[in-house]
């Protein structure tokens, strides 16, 4: 027997559809139109904005940065998040307090966290003060264009968002039945082998979810490189787009950069989402 | 029932009064959008208050950043209606905003135009007179007197100071118009025209930058006006170029004029030069009260208003009959540069050239690029070469 559709369901979905169309769809289409509008002449369609990006060395630096920084940052977060979750999943004194402390960096407003990090890492900041007290030379954590600057941005960003991975993995660990661990140990899987052949495979769905959530978010990275090192220090596509809009008043170039970033996110996320959908179908 | 009737009558009376006040306000209010700092607002309001008192017109002063003002008047032009009667824009963005403001009748403004600096008037003339200088500004050198004693007066002395204090020379090196304002004075003071990348002035200036490069504070690559001012306050720099607001800020921090002072830019092969900046007033196309806006514009450019703004806010006036630098020793370096002020090249492709100057500077100072090759590439980026 066919299930009849309730007409009122369409009505109930109406506000959401309107919201998506007017606050998401329309601005997106306008941004794409702006990306293909010549800022100087107003001609549409025009690829002048993309031609300008193609010839801009800072754009290519930003593109490279937008690939490297999220990749390493998410890898760091996965390792640190899984490690912390495994450590804090075990029974230990003050476990709840330690778990709460681990989440503090993410609980702070991002701009507050980054302002604190910057004050620690500037040339005359606390970090170099400690190094000087130990008789060591200063480290150029935030000097623009250097590898140490990129590394600093990666570590600070990972530090801020590792709690997200930690919480996802911690929840997944708690969901693994104890009997599986006991059975594995009876079969001789202990320590490292237990982790690699039992725990991690069971954590795989949670890890993929963490990679999806953090991965897409990491591609949109903006505040960390901007606050810590400035547009020129460790450029990424979002800060480059902001620079075009804010410093040059070039809305077209900013929109073109945003389109490139959006395409990058789609290219990265579609394979991951496709695999998850395939697994869901099989299930 | 009696109470309900009373309440109804009070509500109707309130609506009538509010409507009357609202209508009255909109017909006698002029909206002025200007890029003044929060600390400047009380003094500015007092100056504007004289106009309100004399004309009975209320002036709504809205502080905004120049970029936001430009976007607002562009949006009003696109919408075909507006609320802004008089807008102040940065001299750098006048060309881009020219189509959003009306052409002023120069003949009826002759009395004012005759006392304004011709270079300042020229900067506001784009297909007709569209903007008039609300205030003008230019950069000077700001140096740490406690460390340096005397400021470098020539390029050779500047290099000597840089060698003696490595990492303590700062430039506004971020990719924005402020960097062009640091570059062009050196090009001009070497005889360059600020347009061509291959003239003798440009080559001499970039030769200087190449010589200074090992001693420039590397954080300069991200410095803008605010960041460089703070870096100097922290003692990380002994010298940089900036606008008069920096000295006012140092004074509020107790750093000027004892420790930090202003001085003219170092003299180059062709003398001294600095770049013209400042805010210009224009009447947007869809100003709701253009006649009142025009009256306010004339008042703000009057000798009385300009003298008061100079005395109370330390602003420089484009009126030649208003003394410059009423801020005493604090702005002495700026006053000394008055005759060396150059407007930026008035060309339709100025924005493209400006970006080419910025990239060339960064290539030489932060990436160790060869000056000749860098200037050649800059000329190509600006469309001078095939």
XYZ file of C-alpha atoms in Angstrom:
669
model
C 0.000 0.000 0.000
C 1.453 3.408 -0.975
C 2.107 5.828 1.797
C 0.222 9.083 1.205
C 2.192 12.269 1.615
C 0.899 14.684 4.152
C 0.553 18.085 2.406
C 1.159 19.880 5.662
C 4.754 18.547 5.724
C 5.599 20.775 2.762
C 4.097 23.719 4.607
C 6.141 22.966 7.718
C 9.333 22.820 5.664
C 8.457 26.140 4.019
C 10.174 28.494 6.493
C 13.391 26.509 6.285
C 13.277 26.512 2.493
C 12.675 30.257 2.464
C 15.541 30.764 4.885
C 17.868 28.681 2.732
C 16.837 30.433 -0.453
C 17.073 34.010 0.794
C 19.917 33.803 3.284
C 22.031 31.150 1.621
C 21.028 30.597 -1.984
C 20.602 34.185 -3.114
C 23.828 35.517 -1.520
C 25.716 32.558 -2.980
C 24.411 33.236 -6.481
C 25.169 36.931 -6.066
C 28.714 36.135 -4.972
C 29.221 33.939 -8.050
C 27.878 36.758 -10.240
C 30.234 39.209 -8.531
C 33.130 36.816 -9.148
C 32.424 37.042 -12.886
C 31.941 40.821 -12.890
C 34.793 43.069 -14.006
C 35.315 45.400 -11.036
C 36.556 48.252 -13.210
C 34.074 48.193 -16.091
C 31.133 46.326 -14.545
C 31.029 43.965 -17.526
C 29.335 40.586 -16.945
C 30.407 37.850 -17.609
C 34.087 38.522 -17.311
C 37.053 36.449 -16.224
C 39.164 39.508 -15.347
C 39.012 38.719 -11.644
C 40.319 35.208 -12.227
C 42.980 36.574 -14.549
C 44.106 38.917 -11.770
C 44.211 36.053 -9.277
C 46.170 33.887 -11.703
C 48.905 36.523 -11.936
C 49.052 37.293 -8.213
C 51.843 35.529 -6.364
C 50.075 36.055 -3.022
C 47.022 34.156 -4.335
C 49.163 31.104 -5.114
C 50.841 31.361 -1.710
C 47.389 31.487 -0.155
C 46.256 28.448 -2.157
C 49.303 26.465 -1.078
C 48.795 27.588 2.494
C 45.141 26.581 2.326
C 46.176 23.053 1.382
C 49.134 22.614 3.714
C 47.836 24.228 6.904
C 44.520 22.314 7.156
C 46.171 19.019 6.192
C 48.840 19.159 8.891
C 46.547 20.781 11.426
C 43.857 18.098 11.096
C 46.500 15.347 11.224
C 47.855 16.850 14.452
C 44.364 17.127 15.898
C 43.584 13.511 15.068
C 46.726 12.239 16.730
C 46.366 14.504 19.757
C 42.609 14.004 20.033
C 42.825 10.213 19.861
C 45.744 10.191 22.269
C 43.957 12.367 24.811
C 40.744 10.370 24.462
C 42.543 7.062 25.026
C 44.350 8.520 28.020
C 41.284 10.048 29.598
C 38.972 7.141 28.820
C 40.854 5.084 31.392
C 39.997 5.354 35.050
C 42.292 7.859 36.730
C 42.097 10.361 39.585
C 40.401 13.667 38.759
C 39.466 12.335 35.316
C 36.506 14.654 34.982
C 38.550 17.708 35.949
C 41.272 16.857 33.445
C 38.689 16.312 30.709
C 37.203 19.733 31.450
C 40.652 21.338 31.296
C 41.335 19.719 27.932
C 38.222 21.365 26.504
C 39.080 24.877 27.789
C 40.935 26.067 24.639
C 37.851 25.337 22.546
C 35.520 26.823 25.137
C 37.236 30.193 24.931
C 36.030 32.576 22.203
C 38.399 32.131 19.283
C 39.534 35.758 19.200
C 40.371 35.658 22.922
C 42.350 32.448 22.492
C 44.254 33.861 19.521
C 44.988 37.170 21.280
C 46.472 35.223 24.176
C 48.487 33.036 21.816
C 49.791 36.094 19.986
C 50.903 37.769 23.193
C 52.787 34.590 24.097
C 54.466 34.186 20.727
C 55.364 37.732 19.594
C 59.080 38.605 19.466
C 58.943 40.101 22.962
C 56.268 37.720 24.182
C 56.267 35.292 27.082
C 57.661 32.380 25.082
C 60.812 34.240 24.087
C 60.990 35.648 27.601
C 61.179 32.116 28.976
C 63.772 31.183 26.356
C 65.838 34.240 27.293
C 65.637 33.303 30.971
C 66.962 29.862 30.048
C 69.840 31.430 28.176
C 68.464 30.488 24.772
C 68.053 32.753 21.748
C 64.625 34.067 20.652
C 62.578 32.134 18.109
C 60.835 34.037 15.295
C 57.443 32.418 15.801
C 55.466 34.973 13.821
C 57.825 36.595 11.363
C 55.974 36.683 8.037
C 56.699 34.177 5.318
C 58.866 31.781 7.329
C 58.294 28.080 7.856
C 58.219 28.625 11.646
C 55.310 31.010 11.168
C 53.296 28.414 9.276
C 54.167 25.855 11.935
C 53.092 28.238 14.686
C 49.733 28.877 13.004
C 49.227 25.113 12.560
C 50.062 24.293 16.171
C 47.916 27.104 17.603
C 44.970 26.168 15.387
C 45.335 22.497 16.288
C 45.605 23.403 19.977
C 42.348 25.344 19.744
C 40.303 22.664 17.970
C 41.781 19.365 19.216
C 39.028 19.247 21.876
C 36.476 18.697 19.081
C 38.222 15.515 17.936
C 38.817 14.539 21.553
C 35.104 14.736 22.373
C 34.043 12.824 19.242
C 36.550 10.045 19.882
C 35.842 9.951 23.614
C 32.163 9.397 22.896
C 32.975 6.633 20.421
C 35.315 4.949 22.894
C 32.596 4.944 25.524
C 30.253 3.231 23.041
C 32.591 0.258 22.468
C 31.272 -2.655 24.535
C 33.650 -3.847 27.267
C 33.202 -7.428 26.159
C 35.072 -6.740 22.928
C 38.102 -5.505 24.836
C 37.928 -8.486 27.189
C 37.622 -10.938 24.306
C 40.546 -9.354 22.496
C 42.717 -9.545 25.599
C 41.811 -13.191 26.071
C 43.017 -13.780 22.518
C 46.352 -12.156 23.358
C 45.859 -8.706 21.849
C 47.412 -6.346 24.350
C 49.006 -2.919 24.333
C 49.938 -1.714 20.875
C 48.323 -4.632 19.044
C 45.073 -4.061 20.942
C 45.098 -0.430 19.888
C 45.932 -1.065 16.218
C 43.862 -4.181 15.535
C 40.893 -3.698 17.850
C 40.359 -0.130 19.092
C 41.240 1.917 16.022
C 39.128 -0.132 13.574
C 36.167 0.269 15.925
C 36.836 3.993 16.086
C 36.918 4.309 12.317
C 33.392 5.754 11.862
C 34.100 8.325 14.566
C 37.457 9.194 13.017
C 35.883 9.671 9.595
C 33.233 11.889 11.182
C 35.973 13.868 12.951
C 37.930 14.246 9.704
C 34.794 15.438 7.901
C 33.801 17.916 10.579
C 37.277 19.261 11.205
C 38.496 18.923 7.641
C 35.845 21.144 6.079
C 36.160 23.586 8.946
C 39.939 23.633 8.616
C 39.707 24.584 4.940
C 37.794 27.684 5.978
C 40.551 28.701 8.399
C 40.611 32.482 8.780
C 41.108 33.914 12.261
C 44.271 32.067 13.279
C 46.511 33.127 10.363
C 45.039 36.630 10.292
C 45.393 37.391 14.002
C 48.719 35.651 14.492
C 50.622 36.628 11.367
C 48.563 39.005 9.258
C 47.454 38.548 5.668
C 51.012 38.408 4.396
C 52.401 36.257 7.201
C 50.759 32.894 6.546
C 48.261 33.560 3.763
C 45.260 31.330 3.154
C 42.401 31.836 0.697
C 39.956 33.320 3.201
C 42.457 35.913 4.456
C 43.414 36.666 0.864
C 39.758 37.267 0.010
C 39.464 39.517 3.069
C 42.592 41.388 2.020
C 41.175 42.019 -1.455
C 37.907 43.293 0.008
C 39.298 45.255 2.953
C 42.631 46.655 1.723
C 41.891 47.026 -1.987
C 38.105 47.398 -2.003
C 38.042 44.798 -4.768
C 34.763 42.962 -4.196
C 35.086 41.024 -7.451
C 38.487 39.560 -6.597
C 37.271 38.722 -3.092
C 34.224 36.937 -4.521
C 36.376 35.093 -7.065
C 38.649 33.868 -4.280
C 35.638 32.731 -2.271
C 34.393 30.724 -5.265
C 37.799 29.048 -5.546
C 37.717 28.197 -1.843
C 34.189 26.812 -2.115
C 35.215 24.616 -5.064
C 38.198 23.375 -3.083
C 35.920 22.392 -0.210
C 33.589 20.560 -2.588
C 36.470 18.685 -4.238
C 37.748 17.577 -0.850
C 34.422 16.704 0.735
C 32.622 14.893 -2.102
C 34.827 11.767 -2.043
C 34.522 11.536 1.740
C 30.761 12.027 1.672
C 30.446 9.594 -1.204
C 32.200 6.865 0.753
C 29.986 7.440 3.766
C 26.858 7.281 1.599
C 28.061 4.040 -0.003
C 28.661 2.514 3.423
C 25.221 3.663 4.599
C 23.616 2.016 1.559
C 25.489 -1.247 2.214
C 24.378 -1.149 5.815
C -13.910 52.226 30.774
C -12.856 55.768 31.575
C -9.255 54.576 32.061
C -9.301 52.763 28.725
C -10.522 55.912 26.946
C -7.791 57.978 28.621
C -5.162 55.439 27.586
C -6.409 55.510 23.988
C -6.247 59.299 23.870
C -2.730 59.315 25.371
C -1.560 56.784 22.778
C -2.988 58.828 19.904
C -1.399 62.000 21.292
C 1.937 60.232 21.575
C 1.756 59.055 17.982
C 0.883 62.538 16.754
C 3.704 64.159 18.715
C 6.223 61.527 17.615
C 5.165 61.956 14.023
C 5.435 65.717 14.243
C 8.867 65.541 15.859
C 9.984 62.973 13.313
C 8.861 65.083 10.374
C 10.391 68.177 11.898
C 13.706 66.383 12.478
C 13.979 64.968 8.982
C 13.407 68.345 7.356
C 15.984 70.142 9.516
C 18.642 67.471 9.895
C 21.755 66.987 7.814
C 23.612 63.691 8.010
C 27.396 63.965 7.883
C 29.500 60.814 7.726
C 33.129 61.373 8.609
C 36.132 59.281 9.607
C 36.875 60.858 12.956
C 38.254 58.978 15.919
C 36.087 58.486 19.019
C 38.397 60.791 20.966
C 37.898 63.542 18.390
C 34.098 63.431 18.369
C 33.357 65.796 21.291
C 35.574 68.569 19.917
C 34.234 68.042 16.400
C 30.626 68.164 17.629
C 31.389 71.469 19.324
C 32.659 72.933 16.032
C 29.623 71.629 14.160
C 27.446 73.004 16.957
C 28.285 76.538 15.798
C 26.691 75.769 12.435
C 23.633 74.268 14.136
C 23.248 77.349 16.293
C 23.589 79.742 13.356
C 21.288 77.943 10.917
C 18.871 75.991 13.099
C 19.819 72.853 11.191
C 20.611 69.797 13.248
C 23.692 67.906 12.115
C 23.912 64.185 12.732
C 27.609 63.298 12.814
C 28.259 59.621 12.116
C 31.844 58.410 12.598
C 32.739 55.658 10.147
C 35.852 54.242 8.548
C 36.604 55.526 5.055
C 36.055 52.119 3.464
C 32.601 51.876 5.035
C 31.704 55.404 3.935
C 32.680 54.557 0.373
C 30.579 51.410 0.421
C 27.630 53.248 1.922
C 27.496 55.941 -0.740
C 28.048 53.344 -3.481
C 25.099 51.379 -2.082
C 22.915 54.488 -1.991
C 23.820 55.253 -5.587
C 22.855 51.732 -6.630
C 19.620 51.955 -4.645
C 18.656 55.313 -6.140
C 17.985 56.852 -2.755
C 20.007 57.780 0.283
C 20.269 59.179 3.764
C 23.792 60.645 3.679
C 23.971 64.366 2.917
C 27.713 64.923 3.203
C 30.401 62.241 3.141
C 34.099 62.340 3.897
C 36.382 60.081 1.900
C 40.082 59.343 1.924
C 41.948 61.218 -0.798
C 43.095 57.846 -2.120
C 39.554 56.704 -2.917
C 38.200 59.883 -4.524
C 38.543 58.637 -8.090
C 36.650 55.431 -7.348
C 33.837 57.339 -5.623
C 33.612 60.221 -8.104
C 30.527 58.845 -9.860
C 28.673 58.595 -6.543
C 28.825 62.315 -5.742
C 27.559 65.440 -7.495
C 29.700 67.972 -9.293
C 29.982 71.154 -7.252
C 29.465 74.575 -8.779
C 33.013 75.915 -8.713
C 31.946 79.457 -9.592
C 29.809 79.778 -6.468
C 32.659 78.394 -4.341
C 35.248 80.817 -5.733
C 35.719 82.566 -2.383
C 36.774 79.296 -0.756
C 38.688 77.896 -3.723
C 40.875 81.006 -3.916
C 42.320 80.364 -0.449
C 42.767 76.603 -0.773
C 46.033 74.972 -1.722
C 45.833 74.343 -5.508
C 47.314 70.847 -5.176
C 44.651 69.961 -2.632
C 41.888 71.270 -4.899
C 43.330 69.389 -7.862
C 43.113 66.108 -5.929
C 39.358 66.605 -5.540
C 38.752 67.556 -9.184
C 37.726 64.484 -11.144
C 35.637 65.327 -14.223
C 34.711 68.501 -12.451
C 35.011 69.695 -8.884
C 33.492 66.919 -6.777
C 35.372 66.963 -3.481
C 36.830 69.634 -1.266
C 39.511 69.072 1.398
C 38.016 68.742 4.857
C 41.492 68.259 6.258
C 44.827 67.477 4.722
C 47.561 65.381 6.119
C 51.005 64.147 5.266
C 53.593 61.873 6.737
C 56.733 62.734 8.602
C 59.438 60.681 10.208
C 58.836 59.607 13.781
C 61.950 58.730 15.727
C 63.047 57.748 19.197
C 64.849 60.838 20.445
C 66.015 59.098 23.627
C 68.012 56.561 21.603
C 68.977 58.443 18.454
C 69.444 61.933 19.837
C 69.131 63.566 16.434
C 67.055 62.283 13.493
C 68.819 61.259 10.266
C 68.674 64.181 7.846
C 69.932 62.440 4.704
C 69.723 59.018 3.139
C 73.312 58.245 4.129
C 72.530 59.098 7.746
C 69.415 56.919 7.550
C 71.522 53.946 6.426
C 74.010 54.653 9.225
C 71.193 54.635 11.799
C 69.860 51.374 10.346
C 73.297 49.733 10.625
C 73.693 50.963 14.188
C 70.247 49.663 15.173
C 69.568 46.479 13.168
C 65.967 45.330 13.190
C 64.761 48.659 14.530
C 63.807 50.443 11.325
C 60.138 49.997 10.513
C 58.022 50.414 7.397
C 54.278 49.980 6.950
C 54.989 46.931 4.847
C 51.580 45.247 4.643
C 50.005 45.009 1.192
C 47.855 48.131 1.256
C 47.925 51.777 0.255
C 49.881 52.722 3.383
C 52.913 50.949 1.956
C 52.710 53.057 -1.199
C 52.673 56.110 1.079
C 56.014 54.928 2.520
C 57.529 54.190 -0.896
C 56.572 57.222 -3.006
C 58.258 59.878 -0.803
C 61.620 58.193 -1.399
C 60.957 57.916 -5.132
C 60.015 61.594 -5.318
C 62.936 62.752 -3.184
C 65.231 61.012 -5.661
C 63.646 62.883 -8.572
C 61.235 60.168 -9.697
C 57.707 60.975 -10.837
C 56.038 58.157 -8.914
C 54.554 56.806 -12.155
C 57.428 55.205 -14.039
C 59.234 52.296 -12.471
C 62.382 52.697 -14.511
C 63.257 56.352 -13.978
C 66.351 57.391 -12.054
C 64.353 58.285 -8.958
C 62.734 54.868 -8.698
C 66.066 53.102 -9.188
C 67.770 55.278 -6.567
C 64.952 54.775 -4.064
C 64.940 51.027 -4.482
C 68.701 50.996 -4.221
C 68.218 52.613 -0.817
C 65.587 50.042 0.158
C 67.957 47.268 -0.885
C 70.650 48.765 1.340
C 68.237 49.072 4.277
C 66.723 45.609 3.825
C 69.055 43.667 6.183
C 68.273 46.118 8.998
C 64.490 46.471 8.601
C 62.330 44.950 11.334
C 60.944 41.807 9.719
C 57.532 42.269 11.296
C 57.248 45.307 9.057
C 55.871 42.893 6.472
C 52.532 43.007 8.308
C 52.644 46.491 9.834
C 49.918 49.043 9.210
C 49.562 52.448 10.890
C 48.265 51.138 14.215
C 50.621 48.174 14.561
C 53.743 50.178 13.773
C 52.780 52.880 16.263
C 52.439 50.251 18.962
C 55.703 48.546 17.994
C 57.537 51.839 18.461
C 55.811 52.449 21.777
C 57.095 49.035 22.933
C 60.636 50.031 22.002
C 60.919 47.613 19.074
C 61.607 50.419 16.592
C 63.647 53.607 16.614
C 62.266 55.114 13.433
C 59.317 54.908 11.057
C 57.038 57.078 8.889
C 53.506 57.931 9.952
C 50.671 60.451 10.020
C 50.038 63.136 12.681
C 47.614 60.939 14.626
C 50.614 58.875 15.797
C 52.127 61.827 17.646
C 48.778 62.583 19.298
C 48.605 58.984 20.465
C 52.166 58.996 21.773
C 51.367 62.199 23.655
C 48.404 60.528 25.370
C 50.745 57.696 26.394
C 53.271 60.135 27.835
C 55.858 59.145 25.215
C 55.929 62.379 23.219
C 57.535 64.795 22.901
C 60.153 63.725 25.460
C 61.049 60.319 24.094
C 59.371 60.177 20.662
C 59.466 63.121 18.266
C 58.639 64.002 14.696
C 61.120 65.170 12.102
C 61.190 65.851 8.362
C 61.870 62.859 6.134
C 65.537 62.415 5.217
C 66.694 64.464 2.227
C 67.298 62.473 -0.937
C 69.263 63.373 -4.095
C 66.431 65.685 -5.214
C 65.407 67.034 -1.826
C 62.557 66.077 0.492
C 59.091 64.805 -0.306
C 56.069 63.396 1.457
C 52.679 62.151 0.327
C 49.413 64.097 0.579
C 46.641 62.405 2.487
C 43.517 63.570 4.205
C 39.744 63.561 4.091
C 37.660 65.192 1.394
C 33.980 66.104 1.534
C 31.517 65.370 -1.226
C 27.719 65.531 -1.582
C 26.324 62.109 -2.564
C 24.119 61.877 -5.629
C 21.032 61.027 -3.621
C 21.589 63.304 -0.641
C 18.136 64.104 0.764
C 19.109 67.705 1.659
C 21.721 68.848 -0.884
C 21.247 72.564 -0.238
C 21.817 72.181 3.504
C 24.723 69.838 2.815
C 26.263 72.525 0.657
C 25.833 75.081 3.461
C 27.486 72.712 5.941
C 30.307 72.060 3.483
C 30.972 75.797 3.155
C 30.916 76.198 6.913
C 33.354 73.322 7.526
C 35.755 74.892 5.015
C 35.398 78.389 6.485
C 38.370 80.031 8.132
C 36.735 79.930 11.553
C 35.900 76.233 11.442
C 39.249 75.216 9.944
C 41.165 77.278 12.527
C 39.205 75.700 15.331
C 39.666 72.172 13.979
C 43.388 72.842 13.716
C 43.629 74.224 17.229
C 41.460 71.651 18.976
C 42.146 68.513 16.963
C 45.562 69.226 15.514
C 44.210 68.911 11.981
C 46.018 70.480 9.062
C 44.011 72.719 6.804
C 44.262 73.162 3.037
C 43.422 76.840 3.566
C 46.557 78.874 3.121
C 45.237 81.476 5.589
C 45.032 78.973 8.435
C 48.306 78.271 10.245
C 49.528 74.699 10.141
C 50.724 72.843 13.196
C 48.933 74.534 16.025
C 49.932 71.545 18.135
C 53.255 73.052 19.162
C 56.493 71.023 19.107
C 54.590 67.776 18.824
C 54.010 68.246 15.101
C 57.138 70.245 14.299
C 58.396 67.594 11.884
C 55.120 67.662 9.994
C 55.039 71.449 9.792
C 58.539 71.414 8.327
C 57.317 69.113 5.512
C 54.470 71.343 4.340
C 56.215 72.619 1.252
C 57.340 69.127 0.257
C 53.860 67.579 0.010
C 53.052 65.736 -3.247
C 49.652 64.356 -4.215
C 49.632 60.795 -5.483
C 49.644 60.455 -9.293
C 46.235 61.344 -10.670
C 45.826 58.544 -13.195
C 42.999 56.127 -13.951
C 45.410 53.201 -13.496
C 46.762 54.508 -10.197
C 45.429 51.550 -8.192
C 47.272 49.077 -10.410
C 50.501 51.081 -10.173
C 50.156 51.413 -6.429
C 49.920 47.649 -6.051
C 52.976 47.253 -8.271
C 54.952 49.639 -5.993
C 53.835 47.640 -2.961
C 54.888 44.312 -4.418
C 58.184 45.729 -5.636
C 59.028 47.072 -2.185
C 58.233 43.766 -0.500
C 60.209 41.834 -3.102
C 63.307 43.951 -2.452
C 63.047 44.399 1.322
C 61.581 41.087 2.502
C 62.422 38.616 -0.281
C 65.925 39.877 -1.119
C 65.032 40.673 -4.727
C 67.352 42.558 -7.042
C 66.125 46.173 -7.335
C 66.629 46.474 -11.117
C 64.885 43.240 -11.945
C 62.118 43.939 -9.439
C 61.419 47.345 -10.961
C 61.418 45.796 -14.426
C 58.815 43.244 -13.242
C 56.809 46.022 -11.594
C 56.701 47.957 -14.854
C 55.389 44.846 -16.558
C 52.762 44.282 -13.818
C 51.602 47.862 -14.247
C 51.242 47.347 -17.990
C 54.208 49.487 -19.023
C 55.915 46.639 -20.782
C 54.664 43.810 -23.009
